[in-house]
Amino acid sequence: MNNNILMKIENLSKDFSSRESIFGKEMQLHAVSNLSLDIYEGEVLAIVGESGCGKTTLGKILVGILEPTRGDIYYRGRKLKEVGKEEFRTYRREVQIIHQDPYAALNPVKTVYQILSGVITANGIARHRNEVREKIDELLTIVGLTPTEEFINKHPHQLSGGQRQRIVIARAIAPNPKLIVADEAVSMIDVSLRIEILNLLLKLKEELNITYFFITHDFGVARFFARNNRIGVMYLGEIVELGNTEDIIRTPLHPYTKALLSAVPVPDPNLTRSRKLLPLKSLDIPNPANIPSGCKFSDRCPYSMDRCYKEKPELIQVDKSRSVSCFLHVKE
Amino acid sequence: MKEAILDIKGLTVEYRSDSKTIRAIDNMNLTVYKGEVLGIVGESGCGKSTLAMSILNLISSPGYIKDGLIIFDKDINVLRLNEEELNRFRWEKISMVFQAAQNTLNPVTKISEQLNDVISSHPGVNTDIKERVVELCKLVRLDPERVLNVYPHQLSGGMKQRVAMVMALMLEPPLLILDEPTTALDVLTQKQILEILKELHEVKNMAMIFITHDLSIVAEIAERIAIMYAGKIVELASIDEIFYNPKHPYTKGLLKAAPSIVGDIESLVSIPGSPPDLSSLSRGCRFSNRCPFTKDICKEAEPLLTEVLSDHLVACHRWREINE
């Protein structure tokens, strides 16, 4: 990881409107709210959060599938709202996404050849039949599906879950991306195969110089994949804590991070017996129509003070490599 | 002396499609004891959900129970019950909580009516429904005022899962089967459900079969664990034996494959390969194509589940050599 910012996210918000019923009044759901974050070239940034925290929405905005309601994204220092068509196309090619479900992500009536050749020709990577075939062989070899002749004419249903995810990965790296947004990339893969897929992604990072924005709900997976890198914890559309992976896991500062980590089951019965859940005031995420003003976690937090209900804490740097948005950690 | 609540003997379950027959469970023997929490752990396709469905005699076409006996509490032969007897048996003797509880609740009926249905489908059950529902809601930390008069879509995933638990507990069955009850839930909600289950187990002393793909989750709740692979139990032992003294190479592999927030991450490694095709099994051990210890014998004969230590059963020809 170096200090070049590959992507800069500035005060980003995404609102969705919904209605309780057709006669009800329209209500705004803030999926991402005023979020700022830098993604450095060559890093693995893991974003951990529960369902509904906005992590998938954020990922979709980063790759350009969704448009933000407010705020800006800079890719390689250029504001995406202001770039021309050609430059925008380059950004779309260089920033790819891997979705959670390898079953839904592949067109069931196409063969592996058709799936990959489509991406290759659409991005102008190769044109002639021979070149395309060569590129497909190369991609399949990189993702470990060899001998390639065994896979090239298969349909997705003829492949196992792990093999399908490898095809999804091959498709994502075909356009030579610089940044890959991986959204729960191993959640649907059997436990015995997860490490293999994660190691493949890490190998690609080294060989192809890829930066990862790795979205997950699983702290264990984040710890493995983003080791020696960074974790950001998301809650209700905001980053509440950001820091080095091992620091976050060992000494979480934000009460929400603490609560999540205290609830993660561990494969060690003796340790399990001694672990206690941080006593939250409520275990349920608040109704989106009824988010507390002030700190969004204040209604569940066991440490909330008067100030937390009235004021909104900012994500501020509390030491060299850690930022947290909590008044407990503000030095006056 | 431990007393059996459920005895499964020689259970074989198959699914048939146009061209092939898949044996999802093969000649399985398993005893569940009164008041215990038995964890069943395995990956997708290992047959763990089929096992749960078989216990309630819920297997339907294209699946069928080919062979075996399921005996409940010494004298009920579950696979011989007729439709009427089965309807009484389910909920009253054994009830089940499924992974996607939201799908088990009727979307157009209020929660209170669905709970009533459980009671009214069991004539002769003498229960003050109101009192019982309030007591159970309290136990699973639900506010009865909030949940009873609403429709399922008005509740969160965690609340629906707890409603499903109330429903399963209405008739206080001596055995509760939970099939991935927390998999669809967030980690905080999952922790809460696990706490509730532990409390239930203590208060009601009911036996539970807890099915999951995640060893960490059974570490929270189970007393004994069965590890399943490709339709067979490959290891069965107390929770401490499984975690701290595993004998089967698959169990060892699973423990080394799961990323966690504790322990060494450098030593994590996947199990190479994938499970065998259950429609065309070859001779020998089903794990042999992925096992680092495979020898000729493993390719030739299927290992039997054998008691190798007190209350510790393993199905591996080479368990002794590889654990020296």
XYZ file of C-alpha atoms in Angstrom:
656
model
C 0.000 0.000 0.000
C 1.309 3.457 -0.814
C -0.067 6.878 -0.063
C -1.677 7.514 -3.414
C -5.406 7.915 -3.089
C -7.078 5.823 -5.778
C -10.614 6.816 -4.906
C -11.819 9.638 -2.723
C -15.331 9.626 -1.347
C -16.517 13.023 -0.186
C -19.676 13.706 1.825
C -21.510 10.991 -0.026
C -25.229 10.421 0.602
C -27.798 8.168 -0.963
C -31.471 8.502 -0.091
C -34.224 6.163 -1.120
C -37.837 7.159 -0.754
C -40.487 4.709 0.283
C -44.017 4.723 1.582
C -45.479 2.763 4.466
C -48.665 2.333 2.410
C -49.983 3.868 -0.794
C -51.767 6.526 1.252
C -48.945 7.003 3.706
C -46.618 9.905 3.457
C -43.386 9.476 1.632
C -40.424 8.793 3.831
C -36.740 9.188 3.176
C -34.404 6.333 3.907
C -30.804 7.416 4.232
C -28.855 4.372 3.059
C -25.576 6.249 3.001
C -25.291 9.469 4.890
C -22.608 12.096 4.473
C -19.803 9.555 4.244
C -16.197 10.465 3.482
C -13.443 7.923 2.933
C -10.159 7.541 1.045
C -9.219 4.307 -0.688
C -5.469 4.003 -1.192
C -3.859 2.373 -4.168
C -2.898 -1.226 -3.422
C -4.736 -1.552 -0.115
C -7.410 -3.953 1.075
C -10.120 -1.984 2.801
C -12.717 -4.205 4.457
C -16.085 -2.683 5.276
C -17.924 -4.578 8.007
C -21.548 -4.010 8.928
C -24.890 -5.676 9.500
C -27.673 -5.953 6.961
C -29.213 -2.585 6.241
C -26.131 -0.561 7.188
C -25.722 0.669 3.604
C -22.562 -1.233 2.707
C -23.969 -2.733 -0.483
C -25.425 0.622 -1.565
C -22.039 2.232 -0.991
C -20.341 -0.477 -3.084
C -22.803 0.020 -5.927
C -22.169 3.766 -5.930
C -18.404 3.217 -6.079
C -18.686 1.147 -9.251
C -21.198 3.518 -10.832
C -24.270 1.264 -10.764
C -26.064 3.714 -8.484
C -25.865 7.488 -8.493
C -25.348 9.295 -5.213
C -28.003 11.747 -4.042
C -25.350 14.159 -2.807
C -21.574 14.261 -2.555
C -18.709 13.394 -4.839
C -16.429 10.600 -5.869
C -12.954 11.297 -7.211
C -11.237 8.554 -9.170
C -7.501 9.112 -9.649
C -8.016 12.694 -8.519
C -10.736 13.462 -11.061
C -14.244 14.318 -9.981
C -16.463 11.745 -11.680
C -19.319 14.195 -12.145
C -17.103 16.341 -14.337
C -15.233 13.849 -16.469
C -15.936 13.283 -20.159
C -17.392 10.159 -21.719
C -14.084 8.547 -22.572
C -12.671 9.027 -19.095
C -15.871 7.781 -17.511
C -15.634 4.651 -19.621
C -12.087 4.068 -18.391
C -13.304 4.408 -14.800
C -16.106 1.930 -15.405
C -13.631 -0.519 -16.857
C -11.066 -0.090 -14.103
C -13.528 -0.438 -11.242
C -15.238 -3.830 -11.211
C -17.614 -5.592 -8.817
C -17.922 -9.170 -7.538
C -21.375 -9.991 -6.208
C -22.345 -12.280 -3.378
C -24.292 -14.943 -5.188
C -22.284 -16.914 -7.760
C -25.527 -18.664 -8.714
C -27.365 -15.497 -9.675
C -24.403 -13.604 -11.122
C -23.921 -15.852 -14.146
C -26.325 -16.176 -17.055
C -27.490 -19.805 -16.900
C -27.929 -20.251 -20.652
C -24.430 -19.098 -21.561
C -21.272 -21.158 -21.518
C -18.110 -20.093 -19.727
C -16.705 -19.166 -23.152
C -19.682 -16.938 -23.960
C -19.684 -15.313 -20.522
C -16.004 -14.370 -20.728
C -15.815 -13.536 -24.429
C -18.646 -11.044 -23.935
C -16.645 -9.035 -21.399
C -13.451 -9.326 -23.431
C -14.902 -7.995 -26.667
C -17.094 -5.362 -25.021
C -14.023 -3.876 -23.382
C -11.917 -4.082 -26.518
C -9.340 -6.350 -24.901
C -9.246 -8.722 -27.832
C -11.151 -8.909 -31.066
C -10.187 -11.895 -33.147
C -11.357 -15.366 -32.279
C -7.887 -16.636 -31.573
C -6.997 -13.728 -29.330
C -10.247 -14.052 -27.426
C -9.682 -17.759 -26.903
C -6.140 -17.064 -25.763
C -7.332 -14.452 -23.291
C -9.980 -16.844 -21.914
C -7.353 -19.554 -21.439
C -5.191 -17.055 -19.615
C -8.055 -15.937 -17.342
C -9.129 -19.481 -16.492
C -5.543 -20.394 -15.691
C -5.180 -17.396 -13.390
C -8.292 -18.350 -11.406
C -7.167 -21.971 -11.184
C -9.647 -23.639 -13.549
C -7.293 -25.920 -15.429
C -7.129 -27.731 -17.750
C -9.121 -24.936 -19.356
C -10.707 -27.169 -22.027
C -12.559 -28.900 -19.234
C -14.376 -25.721 -18.246
C -14.632 -23.549 -21.320
C -17.784 -25.097 -22.784
C -19.612 -25.729 -19.537
C -22.742 -23.966 -18.358
C -22.882 -22.489 -14.837
C -25.098 -25.307 -13.501
C -22.396 -27.825 -14.395
C -19.963 -26.125 -12.032
C -19.704 -26.248 -8.247
C -20.257 -23.122 -6.148
C -16.532 -22.556 -5.762
C -15.911 -22.974 -9.501
C -18.716 -20.554 -10.295
C -17.219 -17.950 -8.018
C -13.918 -18.428 -9.862
C -15.705 -17.660 -13.154
C -17.217 -14.554 -11.562
C -13.696 -13.534 -10.515
C -12.294 -14.257 -13.984
C -14.975 -12.026 -15.478
C -14.165 -9.251 -13.003
C -10.443 -9.260 -13.776
C -10.880 -9.543 -17.562
C -10.917 -5.768 -18.162
C -7.688 -5.320 -16.107
C -9.338 -3.497 -13.217
C -7.465 -1.366 -10.690
C -10.150 -1.531 -8.019
C -12.481 -4.424 -7.253
C -15.497 -3.961 -5.034
C -16.162 -7.421 -3.586
C -19.590 -7.606 -1.945
C -19.831 -10.636 0.381
C -17.670 -12.535 -2.092
C -17.454 -15.737 -0.034
C -20.667 -15.683 1.999
C -22.308 -18.319 -0.155
C -19.215 -20.475 -0.486
C -18.872 -23.518 1.766
C -16.621 -22.992 4.777
C -14.100 -25.590 3.620
C -13.494 -23.606 0.403
C -13.561 -19.988 1.611
C -9.871 -19.626 2.372
C -9.037 -20.928 -1.099
C -11.142 -18.234 -2.790
C -9.840 -15.500 -0.478
C -6.256 -16.579 -1.169
C -6.962 -16.476 -4.895
C -8.174 -12.882 -4.565
C -5.067 -11.974 -2.535
C -2.824 -13.593 -5.130
C -4.496 -11.483 -7.837
C -3.858 -8.377 -5.778
C -0.135 -9.076 -5.846
C 0.076 -10.235 -9.451
C -2.267 -7.716 -11.043
C -1.840 -4.880 -8.559
C -5.499 -4.724 -7.609
C -6.983 -2.645 -4.791
C -9.932 -4.184 -2.908
C -12.957 -2.610 -1.343
C -14.139 -5.714 0.477
C -17.672 -5.655 1.868
C -18.642 -8.275 4.458
C -20.778 -8.902 7.524
C -18.200 -11.353 8.877
C -15.405 -10.029 11.099
C -13.510 -13.323 10.843
C -13.403 -13.106 7.049
C -12.463 -9.401 7.200
C -9.627 -10.165 9.609
C -8.207 -12.802 7.283
C -8.629 -10.902 4.038
C -7.615 -7.437 5.211
C -4.720 -8.512 7.429
C -2.001 -5.847 7.598
C -4.582 -3.537 6.052
C -7.690 -1.642 7.186
C -11.219 -2.277 8.427
C -14.032 0.267 8.435
C -17.146 -0.451 10.496
C -20.434 0.847 9.115
C -23.628 1.569 11.006
C -26.773 3.089 9.494
C -25.056 4.684 6.525
C -21.984 5.992 8.344
C -18.474 4.803 9.059
C -18.254 4.709 12.862
C -14.726 3.348 13.189
C -11.764 2.986 10.863
C -8.333 1.590 11.591
C -5.764 -1.158 11.207
C -7.367 -4.589 11.016
C -5.749 -6.221 14.032
C -6.210 -3.069 16.175
C -9.928 -2.979 15.428
C -10.321 -6.685 16.251
C -8.251 -6.565 19.445
C -9.105 -3.155 20.851
C -12.300 -1.834 19.328
C -13.072 1.700 20.480
C -16.588 2.414 19.246
C -19.276 0.783 21.416
C -20.951 -0.580 18.277
C -17.746 -2.288 17.132
C -17.336 -3.645 20.658
C -20.876 -4.996 20.655
C -20.494 -6.680 17.269
C -17.209 -8.307 18.188
C -18.577 -9.494 21.521
C -21.418 -11.240 19.657
C -19.318 -13.031 17.039
C -19.225 -16.751 17.843
C -15.740 -18.246 18.088
C -14.715 -21.842 17.350
C -13.423 -22.403 20.859
C -15.918 -23.593 23.502
C -13.771 -22.610 26.499
C -13.331 -19.106 25.202
C -17.026 -18.951 24.312
C -18.013 -19.694 27.905
C -16.031 -16.706 29.166
C -17.205 -14.181 26.554
C -19.997 -11.787 27.409
C -22.206 -9.831 25.048
C -21.888 -6.089 25.539
C -25.245 -5.277 27.172
C -27.000 -3.144 24.567
C -30.194 -1.317 25.423
C -31.800 -2.790 22.345
C -30.575 -5.569 20.081
C -32.697 -4.499 17.136
C -31.605 -1.939 14.592
C -33.957 1.047 14.950
C -36.795 1.478 12.504
C -35.372 3.459 9.567
C -38.163 5.996 9.945
C -37.173 6.570 13.519
C -33.405 7.045 13.620
C -32.269 8.957 16.700
C -31.009 12.458 16.114
C -27.595 12.962 17.615
C -25.525 9.801 17.550
C -27.365 7.142 15.585
C -26.269 4.482 18.034
C -27.365 6.424 21.133
C -30.628 4.526 21.664
C -28.789 1.183 21.862
C -25.480 2.215 23.379
C -24.866 1.262 27.041
C -22.611 4.296 27.486
C -24.756 7.066 26.034
C -24.583 10.420 27.748
C -26.810 13.488 27.433
C -24.634 14.861 24.696
C -25.042 11.733 22.535
C -28.781 12.325 22.133
C -28.334 15.933 21.075
C -25.175 16.178 19.035
C -23.814 14.139 16.198
C -20.267 12.847 16.682
C -17.909 13.227 13.716
C -15.508 10.543 12.543
C -12.272 11.967 13.917
C -8.756 10.664 14.095
C -7.898 9.651 17.659
C -4.429 8.307 17.052
C -2.010 7.687 14.225
C -4.097 5.130 12.437
C -7.502 5.124 14.076
C -10.615 7.165 13.570
C -13.811 6.817 15.556
C -17.083 8.710 15.796
C -17.924 8.620 19.478
C -17.898 11.303 22.191
C -16.255 8.856 24.617
C -13.094 9.190 22.590
C -13.052 12.922 22.022
C -10.297 14.636 23.929
C -11.499 18.088 24.892
C -28.174 -43.396 32.877
C -28.861 -41.456 29.706
C -32.270 -42.137 28.241
C -32.952 -41.915 24.510
C -35.636 -39.557 23.235
C -34.958 -40.400 19.589
C -33.376 -43.433 18.012
C -32.484 -43.457 14.319
C -31.460 -46.796 12.888
C -30.216 -47.559 9.395
C -31.811 -44.464 7.871
C -31.357 -44.135 4.122
C -32.985 -41.308 2.170
C -32.822 -40.832 -1.584
C -33.914 -38.288 -4.177
C -34.711 -39.459 -7.677
C -34.502 -37.383 -10.833
C -34.966 -38.422 -14.465
C -31.583 -39.925 -14.871
C -30.125 -40.514 -11.457
C -30.697 -41.352 -7.835
C -28.998 -39.293 -5.155
C -28.482 -40.911 -1.783
C -28.666 -37.949 0.582
C -28.425 -40.020 3.764
C -26.819 -43.422 3.827
C -27.468 -46.013 6.515
C -27.328 -43.595 9.424
C -27.529 -44.509 13.093
C -27.951 -41.783 15.680
C -29.356 -41.545 19.186
C -30.512 -38.299 20.750
C -30.809 -38.307 24.549
C -33.434 -36.664 26.710
C -32.574 -33.087 27.583
C -29.373 -32.844 25.523
C -28.383 -30.317 22.874
C -26.961 -32.176 19.899
C -25.257 -30.109 17.212
C -25.219 -31.438 13.657
C -22.574 -29.754 11.543
C -21.947 -30.136 7.842
C -21.646 -28.236 4.599
C -24.229 -27.783 1.873
C -25.367 -31.076 0.427
C -24.191 -33.235 3.330
C -27.762 -34.289 4.137
C -28.269 -32.426 7.407
C -31.552 -30.791 6.418
C -32.776 -34.036 4.866
C -32.109 -35.657 8.233
C -34.254 -33.062 10.002
C -37.086 -33.516 7.517
C -36.872 -37.305 7.865
C -37.254 -37.150 11.634
C -40.607 -35.429 11.154
C -41.472 -37.720 8.238
C -41.703 -34.665 5.987
C -39.713 -35.986 3.025
C -41.768 -35.593 -0.108
C -41.363 -36.449 -3.771
C -38.870 -36.632 -5.493
C -37.384 -37.693 -2.164
C -38.302 -40.816 -0.234
C -37.143 -42.710 2.811
C -35.735 -45.896 1.419
C -34.961 -47.677 4.598
C -34.600 -47.294 8.330
C -36.360 -46.855 11.609
C -37.042 -43.692 13.574
C -38.213 -44.422 17.103
C -39.420 -41.626 19.339
C -39.365 -42.120 23.100
C -39.011 -45.909 22.903
C -42.390 -46.708 21.393
C -43.471 -44.340 18.616
C -42.422 -45.628 15.209
C -42.436 -42.299 13.353
C -42.260 -43.655 9.807
C -45.316 -45.857 10.466
C -47.632 -43.093 11.685
C -50.638 -42.313 9.509
C -51.463 -38.771 8.421
C -53.696 -38.048 11.400
C -51.225 -39.427 13.891
C -48.439 -37.467 12.243
C -50.363 -34.233 12.574
C -50.659 -34.825 16.272
C -47.071 -36.002 16.598
C -45.626 -32.870 15.003
C -45.695 -29.856 17.350
C -46.684 -32.053 20.289
C -43.734 -34.459 20.389
C -41.244 -32.804 18.079
C -41.355 -29.360 16.561
C -39.059 -27.643 14.164
C -37.770 -24.138 13.544
C -36.572 -23.556 9.996
C -33.847 -21.329 8.644
C -36.121 -18.843 6.921
C -38.776 -18.358 9.571
C -40.348 -15.618 7.505
C -41.333 -18.299 5.001
C -42.886 -20.550 7.610
C -45.348 -17.908 8.739
C -48.492 -17.350 6.726
C -48.201 -13.801 5.342
C -51.947 -13.083 5.301
C -52.814 -14.285 8.804
C -52.180 -12.449 12.038
C -49.612 -13.931 14.403
C -52.193 -14.597 17.132
C -54.334 -16.689 14.759
C -51.350 -18.711 13.625
C -50.517 -19.506 17.221
C -54.138 -20.493 17.840
C -54.004 -22.865 14.894
C -51.264 -24.886 16.550
C -53.449 -25.462 19.607
C -56.698 -26.054 17.767
C -55.100 -28.635 15.489
C -54.345 -30.678 18.588
C -57.724 -31.475 20.177
C -57.516 -32.575 23.758
C -54.628 -30.301 24.534
C -55.675 -28.475 27.624
C -53.947 -25.174 27.601
C -54.902 -21.661 28.407
C -53.632 -20.216 25.160
C -53.425 -16.612 26.285
C -51.440 -17.345 29.380
C -49.132 -19.693 27.526
C -48.434 -17.236 24.703
C -47.637 -14.461 27.135
C -45.288 -16.715 29.089
C -43.473 -17.875 25.946
C -43.231 -14.370 24.502
C -41.580 -13.297 27.705
C -39.157 -16.196 27.449
C -38.069 -15.246 23.926
C -38.072 -11.537 24.795
C -40.968 -10.497 22.620
C -43.563 -7.958 23.661
C -46.926 -9.766 23.199
C -48.739 -6.462 22.714
C -46.414 -5.632 19.867
C -46.417 -8.925 17.964
C -49.725 -10.726 18.424
C -52.060 -8.499 16.456
C -49.865 -7.854 13.472
C -48.993 -9.613 10.245
C -45.574 -11.234 9.723
C -44.287 -8.524 7.364
C -44.618 -5.977 10.151
C -41.919 -7.738 12.161
C -38.155 -7.813 11.725
C -36.323 -11.020 10.764
C -35.188 -11.622 14.325
C -38.716 -11.092 15.672
C -40.177 -13.517 13.133
C -37.602 -16.100 14.138
C -38.657 -15.668 17.760
C -42.350 -15.967 16.800
C -41.469 -19.243 15.071
C -39.838 -20.340 18.315
C -42.955 -19.458 20.328
C -44.991 -21.503 17.879
C -42.627 -24.451 18.168
C -42.847 -24.307 21.962
C -46.635 -23.948 22.278
C -47.169 -27.608 23.110
C -43.916 -28.035 25.004
C -42.533 -30.854 22.876
C -39.716 -32.849 24.477
C -37.616 -32.422 21.311
C -37.009 -29.303 19.267
C -35.214 -29.372 15.904
C -33.571 -26.144 14.758
C -32.319 -26.056 11.174
C -29.884 -23.138 10.721
C -32.142 -20.981 12.911
C -29.755 -18.034 12.968
C -28.150 -18.163 9.530
C -30.328 -15.457 8.023
C -29.886 -13.176 11.027
C -27.387 -10.489 11.951
C -24.724 -11.331 14.482
C -26.326 -9.409 17.371
C -29.706 -11.019 16.772
C -28.037 -14.382 16.400
C -26.348 -13.996 19.767
C -29.670 -13.109 21.328
C -31.416 -16.166 19.821
C -28.606 -18.402 21.068
C -28.930 -16.945 24.577
C -32.672 -17.549 24.495
C -32.193 -21.143 23.359
C -29.703 -21.783 26.148
C -32.148 -20.375 28.675
C -34.989 -22.453 27.212
C -32.886 -25.536 27.474
C -32.166 -24.807 31.114
C -35.716 -23.873 32.078
C -37.627 -26.493 30.109
C -34.927 -29.137 29.887
C -36.029 -30.000 26.372
C -33.753 -31.877 23.995
C -32.603 -29.949 20.932
C -31.067 -30.875 17.622
C -29.234 -27.825 16.335
C -28.281 -28.052 12.663
C -25.723 -25.650 11.205
C -22.812 -25.296 8.794
C -20.914 -23.198 11.329
C -18.812 -24.848 14.036
C -18.516 -21.567 15.935
C -22.253 -21.441 16.491
C -22.521 -24.911 17.998
C -19.561 -24.009 20.227
C -22.035 -21.675 21.925
C -24.777 -24.138 22.603
C -24.183 -27.846 21.886
C -23.142 -30.525 24.358
C -22.453 -33.154 21.730
C -21.650 -32.723 18.043
C -22.121 -34.931 14.999
C -20.041 -33.998 11.953
C -21.718 -34.994 8.672
C -20.079 -35.452 5.301
C -21.683 -36.667 2.066
C -24.660 -38.340 3.758
C -22.776 -39.952 6.637
C -21.786 -39.084 10.174
C -17.985 -39.120 10.186
C -17.406 -38.105 13.803
C -19.597 -37.915 16.906
C -18.334 -36.764 20.284
C -18.702 -34.245 23.091
C -18.159 -30.614 22.190
C -14.753 -30.495 23.902
C -13.563 -33.639 22.131
C -14.628 -32.283 18.733
C -12.874 -28.949 19.247
C -9.820 -29.965 21.250
C -9.275 -33.591 20.280
C -10.752 -34.128 16.784
C -9.900 -37.447 15.176
C -11.408 -37.380 11.705
C -9.409 -35.585 8.982
C -12.567 -33.794 7.808
C -13.290 -32.401 11.290
C -9.669 -31.322 11.581
C -9.903 -29.704 8.151
C -13.103 -27.820 9.011
C -11.546 -26.452 12.191
C -8.561 -25.207 10.211
C -10.650 -23.712 7.412
C -12.871 -21.253 9.271
C -11.672 -17.653 9.513
C -12.344 -16.314 12.977
C -11.668 -13.254 15.123
C -9.477 -15.386 17.403
C -6.567 -17.703 16.711
C -3.813 -17.750 14.165
C -4.837 -16.672 10.669
C -1.614 -17.663 8.967
C -2.344 -21.369 9.442
C -5.830 -21.277 7.918
C -6.195 -23.528 4.924
C -9.059 -24.817 2.782
C -9.873 -28.460 2.278
C -8.873 -29.097 -1.348
C -11.388 -30.479 -3.838
C -15.132 -30.802 -3.404
C -17.562 -33.406 -2.027
C -18.276 -36.486 -4.146
C -21.236 -36.778 -6.503
C -23.855 -38.560 -4.403
C -25.409 -40.113 -7.485
C -22.318 -42.059 -8.463
C -20.317 -42.950 -5.412
C -17.299 -45.154 -5.756
C -16.196 -47.673 -3.171
C -14.282 -46.585 -0.151
C -14.298 -43.571 2.127
C -16.268 -40.610 0.760
C -13.671 -38.167 1.974
C -10.739 -40.031 0.430
C -10.460 -37.804 -2.663
C -9.876 -34.756 -0.431
C -8.094 -36.343 2.498
C -4.357 -35.732 3.013
C -3.984 -39.159 4.673
C -5.590 -41.373 2.014
C -4.054 -44.821 1.518
C -5.155 -47.837 -0.515
C -7.506 -49.117 2.162
C -9.432 -45.818 2.061
C -10.193 -46.310 -1.638
C -11.325 -49.887 -1.129
C -13.579 -50.066 1.897
C -15.993 -47.681 3.509
C -14.968 -47.005 7.127
C -17.648 -47.627 9.762
C -18.522 -45.199 12.536
C -16.777 -46.831 15.501
C -16.319 -45.902 19.131
C -12.590 -45.289 19.429
C -12.600 -43.576 22.802
C -15.318 -43.443 25.409
C -18.310 -41.689 23.745
C -16.138 -40.636 20.822
C -17.063 -42.187 17.477
C -15.052 -41.848 14.275
C -15.420 -43.269 10.779
C -11.829 -43.400 9.546
C -9.557 -46.351 8.781
C -6.452 -44.460 9.768
C -7.620 -42.489 12.803
C -5.056 -44.110 15.077
C -1.981 -43.586 12.879
C -2.805 -40.014 11.936
C -3.454 -38.995 15.525
C -0.260 -40.372 16.965
